[in-house]
mmCIF file of C-alpha atoms in Angstrom:
data_model
loop_
_atom_site.group_PDB
_atom_site.id
_atom_site.type_symbol
_atom_site.label_atom_id
_atom_site.label_comp_id
_atom_site.label_asym_id
_atom_site.label_seq_id
_atom_site.Cartn_x
_atom_site.Cartn_y
_atom_site.Cartn_z
ATOM 1 C CA UNK A 1 52.594 131.588 141.513
ATOM 2 C CA UNK A 2 49.533 133.882 141.205
ATOM 3 C CA UNK A 3 46.671 132.746 139.004
ATOM 4 C CA UNK A 4 45.983 134.635 135.783
ATOM 5 C CA UNK A 5 42.804 136.723 135.539
ATOM 6 C CA UNK A 6 41.901 138.383 132.258
ATOM 7 C CA UNK A 7 39.690 138.655 129.204
ATOM 8 C CA UNK A 8 39.977 135.887 126.561
ATOM 9 C CA UNK A 9 42.865 134.366 128.486
ATOM 10 C CA UNK A 10 43.402 131.663 125.859
ATOM 11 C CA UNK A 11 44.613 134.258 123.367
ATOM 12 C CA UNK A 12 47.041 135.617 125.964
ATOM 13 C CA UNK A 13 48.415 132.146 126.655
ATOM 14 C CA UNK A 14 48.943 131.554 122.934
ATOM 15 C CA UNK A 15 51.005 134.729 122.744
ATOM 16 C CA UNK A 16 53.144 133.436 125.634
ATOM 17 C CA UNK A 17 53.648 130.154 123.758
ATOM 18 C CA UNK A 18 54.625 132.009 120.595
ATOM 19 C CA UNK A 19 57.377 133.911 122.409
ATOM 20 C CA UNK A 20 58.787 130.708 123.874
ATOM 21 C CA UNK A 21 57.121 130.355 127.278
ATOM 22 C CA UNK A 22 56.814 126.688 128.228
ATOM 23 C CA UNK A 23 55.340 126.859 131.742
ATOM 24 C CA UNK A 24 51.967 128.585 131.361
ATOM 25 C CA UNK A 25 50.424 130.293 134.409
ATOM 26 C CA UNK A 26 47.364 128.747 136.035
ATOM 27 C CA UNK A 27 44.092 130.405 135.050
ATOM 28 C CA UNK A 28 42.122 131.919 137.907
ATOM 29 C CA UNK A 29 39.292 133.567 135.966
ATOM 30 C CA UNK A 30 38.352 134.592 132.431
ATOM 31 C CA UNK A 31 35.701 137.340 132.294
ATOM 32 C CA UNK A 32 34.720 136.349 128.745
ATOM 33 C CA UNK A 33 34.051 132.754 129.749
ATOM 34 C CA UNK A 34 32.608 133.874 133.098
ATOM 35 C CA UNK A 35 29.957 135.938 131.316
ATOM 36 C CA UNK A 36 29.116 132.941 129.155
ATOM 37 C CA UNK A 37 28.818 130.643 132.185
ATOM 38 C CA UNK A 38 26.374 133.033 133.815
ATOM 39 C CA UNK A 39 24.288 133.384 130.650
ATOM 40 C CA UNK A 40 25.148 131.363 127.549
ATOM 41 C CA UNK A 41 22.432 133.161 125.547
ATOM 42 C CA UNK A 42 23.878 136.661 125.860
ATOM 43 C CA UNK A 43 25.159 138.282 122.704
ATOM 44 C CA UNK A 44 27.770 140.552 124.277
ATOM 45 C CA UNK A 45 31.213 139.058 123.720
ATOM 46 C CA UNK A 46 33.770 141.851 123.356
ATOM 47 C CA UNK A 47 35.326 143.470 126.411
ATOM 48 C CA UNK A 48 33.663 146.767 125.473
ATOM 49 C CA UNK A 49 30.238 145.120 125.232
ATOM 50 C CA UNK A 50 30.678 143.320 128.562
ATOM 51 C CA UNK A 51 31.763 146.571 130.220
ATOM 52 C CA UNK A 52 28.832 148.489 128.766
ATOM 53 C CA UNK A 53 26.254 145.836 129.677
ATOM 54 C CA UNK A 54 27.525 144.861 133.136
ATOM 55 C CA UNK A 55 29.395 147.939 134.389
ATOM 56 C CA UNK A 56 27.501 150.679 132.492
ATOM 57 C CA UNK A 57 30.847 151.735 131.011
ATOM 58 C CA UNK A 58 30.600 154.810 128.768
ATOM 59 C CA UNK A 59 34.210 155.258 127.631
ATOM 60 C CA UNK A 60 35.872 154.670 124.274
ATOM 61 C CA UNK A 61 35.867 151.106 122.876
ATOM 62 C CA UNK A 62 38.745 148.766 123.738
ATOM 63 C CA UNK A 63 38.477 146.796 120.526
ATOM 64 C CA UNK A 64 41.047 146.879 117.686
ATOM 65 C CA UNK A 65 43.566 149.057 119.506
ATOM 66 C CA UNK A 66 47.080 149.354 118.095
ATOM 67 C CA UNK A 67 50.067 148.701 120.368
ATOM 68 C CA UNK A 68 50.551 152.319 121.454
ATOM 69 C CA UNK A 69 46.854 152.775 122.257
ATOM 70 C CA UNK A 70 46.819 149.485 124.138
ATOM 71 C CA UNK A 71 49.766 150.502 126.292
ATOM 72 C CA UNK A 72 48.325 153.949 126.970
ATOM 73 C CA UNK A 73 44.969 152.542 128.059
ATOM 74 C CA UNK A 74 46.299 149.473 129.879
ATOM 75 C CA UNK A 75 45.397 150.782 133.383
ATOM 76 C CA UNK A 76 41.823 151.472 132.257
ATOM 77 C CA UNK A 77 41.495 148.037 130.650
ATOM 78 C CA UNK A 78 42.875 146.315 133.753
ATOM 79 C CA UNK A 79 40.417 148.241 135.944
ATOM 80 C CA UNK A 80 37.485 147.120 133.776
ATOM 81 C CA UNK A 81 38.615 143.475 133.823
ATOM 82 C CA UNK A 82 39.068 143.646 137.614
ATOM 83 C CA UNK A 83 35.562 145.082 138.073
ATOM 84 C CA UNK A 84 34.017 142.421 135.809
ATOM 85 C CA UNK A 85 35.935 139.715 137.668
ATOM 86 C CA UNK A 86 34.707 140.854 141.081
ATOM 87 C CA UNK A 87 31.125 141.142 139.863
ATOM 88 C CA UNK A 88 31.148 137.718 138.187
ATOM 89 C CA UNK A 89 32.638 135.985 141.223
ATOM 90 C CA UNK A 90 29.702 137.220 143.336
ATOM 91 C CA UNK A 91 27.190 136.054 140.730
ATOM 92 C CA UNK A 92 28.849 132.654 140.296
ATOM 93 C CA UNK A 93 28.774 131.988 144.034
ATOM 94 C CA UNK A 94 25.019 132.637 144.077
ATOM 95 C CA UNK A 95 24.367 129.760 141.657
ATOM 96 C CA UNK A 96 24.830 126.217 143.070
ATOM 97 C CA UNK A 97 27.744 124.209 141.627
ATOM 98 C CA UNK A 98 28.677 126.874 139.051
ATOM 99 C CA UNK A 99 31.858 127.924 140.893
ATOM 100 C CA UNK A 100 32.871 124.260 141.047
ATOM 101 C CA UNK A 101 32.240 123.886 137.311
ATOM 102 C CA UNK A 102 34.375 126.935 136.582
ATOM 103 C CA UNK A 103 37.198 125.900 138.936
ATOM 104 C CA UNK A 104 37.394 122.214 137.969
ATOM 105 C CA UNK A 105 36.564 122.281 134.260
ATOM 106 C CA UNK A 106 36.355 125.667 132.561
ATOM 107 C CA UNK A 107 39.510 127.384 133.847
ATOM 108 C CA UNK A 108 41.795 124.303 133.584
ATOM 109 C CA UNK A 109 40.750 123.574 129.987
ATOM 110 C CA UNK A 110 41.856 127.016 128.766
ATOM 111 C CA UNK A 111 45.639 126.259 128.783
ATOM 112 C CA UNK A 112 44.952 122.854 127.207
ATOM 113 C CA UNK A 113 43.110 124.454 124.298
ATOM 114 C CA UNK A 114 45.785 127.147 123.981
ATOM 115 C CA UNK A 115 48.456 124.475 123.557
ATOM 116 C CA UNK A 116 46.276 122.531 121.100
ATOM 117 C CA UNK A 117 45.681 125.592 118.940
ATOM 118 C CA UNK A 118 49.340 126.594 119.064
ATOM 119 C CA UNK A 119 50.513 123.067 118.203
ATOM 120 C CA UNK A 120 47.994 122.574 115.407
ATOM 121 C CA UNK A 121 47.283 119.361 113.535
ATOM 122 C CA UNK A 122 49.344 117.975 110.675
ATOM 123 C CA UNK A 123 47.793 117.924 107.220
ATOM 124 C CA UNK A 124 48.955 115.704 104.365
ATOM 125 C CA UNK A 125 48.893 118.352 101.643
ATOM 126 C CA UNK A 126 50.333 116.025 98.995
ATOM 127 C CA UNK A 127 47.426 113.642 99.544
ATOM 128 C CA UNK A 128 44.923 116.495 99.177
ATOM 129 C CA UNK A 129 46.638 117.675 95.994
ATOM 130 C CA UNK A 130 46.141 114.263 94.376
ATOM 131 C CA UNK A 131 42.616 114.068 95.783
ATOM 132 C CA UNK A 132 41.854 117.485 94.272
ATOM 133 C CA UNK A 133 42.765 116.173 90.835
ATOM 134 C CA UNK A 134 40.370 113.245 91.319
ATOM 135 C CA UNK A 135 37.585 115.606 92.328
ATOM 136 C CA UNK A 136 38.268 117.818 89.301
ATOM 137 C CA UNK A 137 37.702 114.786 87.073
ATOM 138 C CA UNK A 138 34.526 113.926 88.982
ATOM 139 C CA UNK A 139 33.190 117.483 88.683
ATOM 140 C CA UNK A 140 33.956 117.435 84.962
ATOM 141 C CA UNK A 141 32.078 114.141 84.540
ATOM 142 C CA UNK A 142 29.018 115.570 86.325
ATOM 143 C CA UNK A 143 29.164 118.718 84.185
ATOM 144 C CA UNK A 144 29.205 116.767 80.929
ATOM 145 C CA UNK A 145 26.287 114.583 82.033
ATOM 146 C CA UNK A 146 24.286 117.640 83.084
ATOM 147 C CA UNK A 147 25.059 119.423 79.796
ATOM 148 C CA UNK A 148 23.982 116.277 77.953
ATOM 149 C CA UNK A 149 20.559 116.206 79.612
ATOM 150 C CA UNK A 150 20.178 119.966 79.160
ATOM 151 C CA UNK A 151 21.395 119.788 75.558
ATOM 152 C CA UNK A 152 23.360 122.955 76.275
ATOM 153 C CA UNK A 153 26.339 124.237 78.215
ATOM 154 C CA UNK A 154 25.534 126.744 80.973
ATOM 155 C CA UNK A 155 26.780 127.963 84.343
ATOM 156 C CA UNK A 156 25.495 125.322 86.758
ATOM 157 C CA UNK A 157 26.352 127.609 89.679
ATOM 158 C CA UNK A 158 24.050 130.351 88.373
ATOM 159 C CA UNK A 159 20.552 130.051 89.920
ATOM 160 C CA UNK A 160 19.046 132.015 87.025
ATOM 161 C CA UNK A 161 20.592 129.900 84.284
ATOM 162 C CA UNK A 162 19.823 126.680 86.149
ATOM 163 C CA UNK A 163 16.183 127.695 86.635
ATOM 164 C CA UNK A 164 15.948 128.486 82.935
ATOM 165 C CA UNK A 165 17.165 124.968 82.071
ATOM 166 C CA UNK A 166 15.003 123.148 84.612
ATOM 167 C CA UNK A 167 11.709 124.984 84.402
ATOM 168 C CA UNK A 168 11.687 126.464 80.894
ATOM 169 C CA UNK A 169 13.723 124.176 78.667
ATOM 170 C CA UNK A 170 13.040 120.853 80.452
ATOM 171 C CA UNK A 171 9.580 121.910 81.630
ATOM 172 C CA UNK A 172 9.953 120.360 85.095
ATOM 173 C CA UNK A 173 6.899 120.898 87.341
ATOM 174 C CA UNK A 174 6.869 124.139 89.330
ATOM 175 C CA UNK A 175 4.005 123.312 91.671
ATOM 176 C CA UNK A 176 5.188 123.820 95.251
ATOM 177 C CA UNK A 177 8.495 125.389 94.143
ATOM 178 C CA UNK A 178 9.280 128.719 95.826
ATOM 179 C CA UNK A 179 9.429 131.703 93.531
ATOM 180 C CA UNK A 180 11.351 134.923 94.128
ATOM 181 C CA UNK A 181 11.834 138.156 92.222
ATOM 182 C CA UNK A 182 14.266 136.492 89.816
ATOM 183 C CA UNK A 183 12.214 133.358 89.192
ATOM 184 C CA UNK A 184 11.809 129.872 90.625
ATOM 185 C CA UNK A 185 14.250 128.813 93.331
ATOM 186 C CA UNK A 186 16.906 126.172 92.673
ATOM 187 C CA UNK A 187 17.930 125.818 96.321
ATOM 188 C CA UNK A 188 18.672 122.307 97.581
ATOM 189 C CA UNK A 189 15.391 122.155 99.501
ATOM 190 C CA UNK A 190 13.473 122.959 96.310
ATOM 191 C CA UNK A 191 15.409 120.493 94.148
ATOM 192 C CA UNK A 192 14.512 117.792 96.690
ATOM 193 C CA UNK A 193 10.876 118.292 95.657
ATOM 194 C CA UNK A 194 11.839 117.389 92.087
ATOM 195 C CA UNK A 195 13.566 114.095 92.864
ATOM 196 C CA UNK A 196 12.430 111.407 90.412
ATOM 197 C CA UNK A 197 11.153 113.945 87.891
ATOM 198 C CA UNK A 198 14.340 113.926 85.773
ATOM 199 C CA UNK A 199 17.857 112.416 86.040
ATOM 200 C CA UNK A 200 19.389 115.905 85.862
ATOM 201 C CA UNK A 201 18.071 116.728 89.341
ATOM 202 C CA UNK A 202 20.158 114.071 91.121
ATOM 203 C CA UNK A 203 23.184 114.969 89.015
ATOM 204 C CA UNK A 204 22.937 118.638 90.026
ATOM 205 C CA UNK A 205 22.713 117.643 93.697
ATOM 206 C CA UNK A 206 25.770 115.403 93.378
ATOM 207 C CA UNK A 207 27.659 118.077 91.450
ATOM 208 C CA UNK A 208 26.968 120.637 94.180
ATOM 209 C CA UNK A 209 28.093 118.290 96.959
ATOM 210 C CA UNK A 210 31.391 117.487 95.241
ATOM 211 C CA UNK A 211 32.057 121.106 94.255
ATOM 212 C CA UNK A 212 31.407 122.227 97.849
ATOM 213 C CA UNK A 213 33.802 119.618 99.226
ATOM 214 C CA UNK A 214 36.507 120.837 96.913
ATOM 215 C CA UNK A 215 35.993 124.560 97.473
ATOM 216 C CA UNK A 216 35.487 124.324 101.235
ATOM 217 C CA UNK A 217 38.086 121.728 102.156
ATOM 218 C CA UNK A 218 40.228 120.062 99.494
ATOM 219 C CA UNK A 219 41.388 123.249 97.761
ATOM 220 C CA UNK A 220 41.259 125.536 100.790
ATOM 221 C CA UNK A 221 42.799 123.660 103.730
ATOM 222 C CA UNK A 222 46.292 123.265 102.179
ATOM 223 C CA UNK A 223 46.479 127.067 101.819
ATOM 224 C CA UNK A 224 45.962 127.513 105.565
ATOM 225 C CA UNK A 225 48.829 125.375 106.893
ATOM 226 C CA UNK A 226 52.038 126.787 108.383
ATOM 227 C CA UNK A 227 55.577 126.033 107.190
ATOM 228 C CA UNK A 228 55.394 122.631 108.949
ATOM 229 C CA UNK A 229 52.141 121.645 107.208
ATOM 230 C CA UNK A 230 50.194 122.099 110.434
ATOM 231 C CA UNK A 231 46.703 123.555 110.521
ATOM 232 C CA UNK A 232 45.724 125.843 113.408
ATOM 233 C CA UNK A 233 42.015 126.083 114.178
ATOM 234 C CA UNK A 234 40.468 128.131 116.997
ATOM 235 C CA UNK A 235 38.452 126.249 119.613
ATOM 236 C CA UNK A 236 35.724 128.565 120.881
ATOM 237 C CA UNK A 237 34.408 128.157 124.419
ATOM 238 C CA UNK A 238 31.691 130.813 124.220
ATOM 239 C CA UNK A 239 29.928 130.243 120.887
ATOM 240 C CA UNK A 240 27.747 127.117 121.164
ATOM 241 C CA UNK A 241 24.947 127.759 123.661
ATOM 242 C CA UNK A 242 24.989 124.131 124.797
ATOM 243 C CA UNK A 243 28.573 124.495 126.023
ATOM 244 C CA UNK A 244 30.149 122.461 123.257
ATOM 245 C CA UNK A 245 33.377 123.605 121.663
ATOM 246 C CA UNK A 246 33.108 125.138 118.224
ATOM 247 C CA UNK A 247 35.884 125.254 115.644
ATOM 248 C CA UNK A 248 36.588 128.287 113.442
ATOM 249 C CA UNK A 249 39.253 129.612 111.082
ATOM 250 C CA UNK A 250 39.012 126.968 109.733
ATOM 251 C CA UNK A 251 35.998 125.000 110.942
ATOM 252 C CA UNK A 252 37.195 121.406 111.306
ATOM 253 C CA UNK A 253 33.994 120.086 112.886
ATOM 254 C CA UNK A 254 31.796 120.087 109.803
ATOM 255 C CA UNK A 255 33.877 117.871 107.540
ATOM 256 C CA UNK A 256 31.259 115.354 106.346
ATOM 257 C CA UNK A 257 31.512 111.684 107.254
ATOM 258 C CA UNK A 258 28.392 110.252 105.622
ATOM 259 C CA UNK A 259 29.940 110.045 102.164
ATOM 260 C CA UNK A 260 33.103 108.294 100.995
ATOM 261 C CA UNK A 261 34.521 111.581 99.692
ATOM 262 C CA UNK A 262 33.983 113.243 103.062
ATOM 263 C CA UNK A 263 35.676 110.402 104.891
ATOM 264 C CA UNK A 264 38.615 110.589 102.511
ATOM 265 C CA UNK A 265 39.121 114.255 103.371
ATOM 266 C CA UNK A 266 39.447 113.278 107.027
ATOM 267 C CA UNK A 267 42.248 110.866 106.210
ATOM 268 C CA UNK A 268 44.368 113.899 105.251
ATOM 269 C CA UNK A 269 44.725 114.696 108.962
ATOM 270 C CA UNK A 270 47.668 112.717 110.308
ATOM 271 C CA UNK A 271 48.983 112.163 113.819
ATOM 272 C CA UNK A 272 52.665 112.107 113.016
ATOM 273 C CA UNK A 273 55.272 109.483 113.846
ATOM 274 C CA UNK A 274 54.716 107.761 117.188
ATOM 275 C CA UNK A 275 51.304 109.365 117.751
ATOM 276 C CA UNK A 276 47.683 108.409 117.183
ATOM 277 C CA UNK A 277 44.535 110.383 116.523
ATOM 278 C CA UNK A 278 41.661 109.544 118.866
ATOM 279 C CA UNK A 279 38.050 110.413 118.053
ATOM 280 C CA UNK A 280 35.745 110.913 121.031
ATOM 281 C CA UNK A 281 32.260 112.373 121.133
ATOM 282 C CA UNK A 282 29.235 112.487 123.390
ATOM 283 C CA UNK A 283 26.455 110.249 122.095
ATOM 284 C CA UNK A 284 23.270 112.313 121.691
ATOM 285 C CA UNK A 285 24.243 114.195 124.844
ATOM 286 C CA UNK A 286 21.453 116.786 124.942
ATOM 287 C CA UNK A 287 18.817 114.111 124.323
ATOM 288 C CA UNK A 288 20.201 112.012 127.170
ATOM 289 C CA UNK A 289 19.977 115.003 129.491
ATOM 290 C CA UNK A 290 16.406 115.592 128.338
ATOM 291 C CA UNK A 291 15.523 111.968 129.046
ATOM 292 C CA UNK A 292 16.858 112.163 132.604
ATOM 293 C CA UNK A 293 15.414 115.577 133.435
ATOM 294 C CA UNK A 294 11.955 114.705 132.078
ATOM 295 C CA UNK A 295 12.062 111.140 133.435
ATOM 296 C CA UNK A 296 10.716 109.950 130.084
ATOM 297 C CA UNK A 297 10.597 106.173 130.560
ATOM 298 C CA UNK A 298 10.373 105.366 126.843
ATOM 299 C CA UNK A 299 13.324 107.604 125.981
ATOM 300 C CA UNK A 300 15.411 106.236 128.868
ATOM 301 C CA UNK A 301 14.618 102.682 127.767
ATOM 302 C CA UNK A 302 15.700 103.480 124.200
ATOM 303 C CA UNK A 303 19.047 104.792 125.414
ATOM 304 C CA UNK A 304 19.523 101.756 127.646
ATOM 305 C CA UNK A 305 19.034 99.596 124.544
ATOM 306 C CA UNK A 306 21.581 101.666 122.577
ATOM 307 C CA UNK A 307 18.974 102.891 120.096
ATOM 308 C CA UNK A 308 19.978 105.813 117.894
ATOM 309 C CA UNK A 309 17.168 108.218 118.767
ATOM 310 C CA UNK A 310 18.016 110.533 115.877
#
C-alpha cells in the first residue's frame, strides 16, 4: 500500500485509531518532522509557518480551520504539503546519513507513538485520592509550624505577605536578596540564601514542594483520565532540540524521583493485569557524545568507570 505523506502525521494516525482503524498505513514522510530534522533550532512549527518560511506562501493561514473550511481548502493544503515534501527530500539527501535516520528511525516511530498516545497509561485514581488526603495533612502541619514561628496566620503563597513576615517581622538579613518594585523577593533561589538563618525558611521550602506536588500531580492527574482511568499524554517529536521526546498535556516526564513523595506519585501508574512497566533511559547521553566528539580522555575514562559526571 502507498506510504502516508503529510503534516503532523501522528495526529492523523490517532484519528484513524479513534474511528476503529487497526492496520495503520506506513509513514513515508512528515513535513513537520522533516523540517525539524533539517534544523532542530527553527521556531516555525505550524503548516502556515513552514509554508511561509520555506515556500514563501502568502495565502490565508491553515491553522484552526473548521470542518467546512478544511474541506474547501483541502486541495490547497495538499499542494503545500506536497511542495514541502519535495523540497525537504532534496535537502535531506544533501546531508549524509540524514535520509537513513529518517527512514529507519523517525518515520517508523510515528505510528508507535500514535498507538501509545491513543492507548494511554492506567492511573490508580483511588490510590491518588488517599495520597491526596495524606498530603493535605502534611500541608496543614507545615502551615501550623510556619504560623507558629511567624506568630501570625498569613497567606504563605503571597510573596508580599511572606516578605513582610521574613524581612520585617522576623528581621531576616536582606543582604544579597533581590529586590523588586513590590519589595524583597521570596523566590526559591533567594530563600536558599537564607538557609540556616531561621527554621521557618526550611519549612517554607518544604511547604512549597509538597503543595506543588499536590497541585501539579496528585490533585490534577485524576481529572485528566478517560472513562477507563487511562491518562493520554502527547509525545512530541519536534520540541526538544536534542531530539529527545517531550511529554505534554499532561507532562509525565517531570514527576520528581528524588523525594519519597515524588516516588510515591509514580507508583500510581500501573501496567494492568499481565503487563509490566519498563523504565529505560539514556545515561548522560549528550555528555557521552561530547566525550567522544572531543576525544576528552579524562571524560571518556570517567564514563568507562561508570562515574556519574553530573
